[in-house]
Coordinates of C-alpha atoms in Angstrom, one line a residue:
M1 CA -79.6 -91.2 76.1
E2 CA -81.2 -87.7 75.9
H3 CA -77.7 -86.1 76.5
F4 CA -76.2 -88.2 73.8
A5 CA -79.1 -87.1 71.2
K6 CA -78.8 -83.4 72.2
H7 CA -75.2 -83.3 71.3
F8 CA -75.4 -85.5 68.3
I9 CA -78.1 -83.0 66.9
A10 CA -75.9 -80.0 67.8
G11 CA -73.1 -81.6 66.0
A12 CA -75.1 -82.5 62.9
E13 CA -76.4 -78.9 62.7
W14 CA -72.8 -77.5 63.0
N15 CA -71.5 -79.8 60.3
A16 CA -74.5 -78.9 57.9
K17 CA -73.4 -75.2 58.0
Q18 CA -70.0 -75.7 56.8
S19 CA -69.1 -74.0 53.5
P20 CA -67.6 -76.1 50.8
W21 CA -65.4 -73.1 49.9
I22 CA -61.7 -73.3 51.1
S23 CA -60.2 -69.9 51.6
V24 CA -56.8 -69.5 49.6
E25 CA -55.3 -68.2 53.1
D26 CA -56.1 -71.6 54.7
R27 CA -54.9 -73.8 51.8
L28 CA -54.3 -74.0 48.2
P29 CA -55.2 -76.8 45.6
D30 CA -52.4 -79.0 44.3
N31 CA -50.7 -77.6 41.2
Q32 CA -52.6 -78.2 38.0
D33 CA -55.7 -79.6 39.7
I34 CA -58.8 -78.1 38.1
V35 CA -61.1 -76.4 40.7
L36 CA -63.9 -74.0 41.0
V37 CA -62.5 -70.5 42.2
R38 CA -64.5 -67.5 43.6
G39 CA -63.2 -63.9 43.3
E40 CA -63.4 -61.2 45.9
Y41 CA -66.5 -59.7 44.2
G42 CA -68.5 -63.0 43.9
G43 CA -67.7 -64.2 40.5
K44 CA -67.0 -67.9 40.0
C45 CA -65.3 -70.0 37.3
T46 CA -62.8 -73.0 36.7
A47 CA -59.2 -72.6 37.1
Y48 CA -56.1 -74.4 38.1
L49 CA -53.0 -73.3 40.2
H50 CA -50.1 -72.7 37.9
G51 CA -47.9 -72.6 41.0
K52 CA -47.9 -70.9 44.4
N53 CA -45.9 -67.9 43.3
S54 CA -47.6 -67.7 39.8
G55 CA -51.3 -67.9 41.0
F56 CA -54.4 -69.4 39.4
I57 CA -55.1 -69.5 35.7
T58 CA -58.7 -68.9 35.0
Y59 CA -60.4 -70.3 31.8
G60 CA -63.8 -71.2 30.3
E61 CA -66.7 -69.1 29.2
D62 CA -67.2 -67.8 32.8
A63 CA -63.5 -66.8 33.5
Y64 CA -64.3 -63.0 32.8
K65 CA -66.7 -63.0 35.6
V66 CA -63.8 -63.4 38.2
F67 CA -63.0 -59.8 39.0
G68 CA -60.2 -59.0 41.6
E69 CA -58.3 -61.5 43.6
I70 CA -59.3 -65.1 44.0
T71 CA -60.3 -65.7 47.6
H72 CA -61.7 -69.2 47.6
W73 CA -61.7 -72.5 45.7
M74 CA -63.2 -75.8 46.0
P75 CA -62.9 -79.2 44.2
I76 CA -65.2 -79.9 41.4
P77 CA -68.0 -82.3 42.7
K78 CA -67.9 -85.7 41.3
F79 CA -71.5 -86.6 40.2
D80 CA -70.9 -90.4 40.0
E81 CA -70.3 -90.6 43.8

């Protein structure tokens, strides 16, 4: 049982350290899905993917904060879950 507990705790610690941000090099969101994006200099705002070749369209009052290329994205959390 001690062996099981040790590996369970190690797995839980590994899982807890995972970032919710998804690299645009790993995967892109579906077209037109509104997501949170992060730029290469750390700015964040909402955006949607206009198309793989067209890129992201940023909008909202924080859109000006995203300088440089968009490097990561994540789904907008649902607060009713």
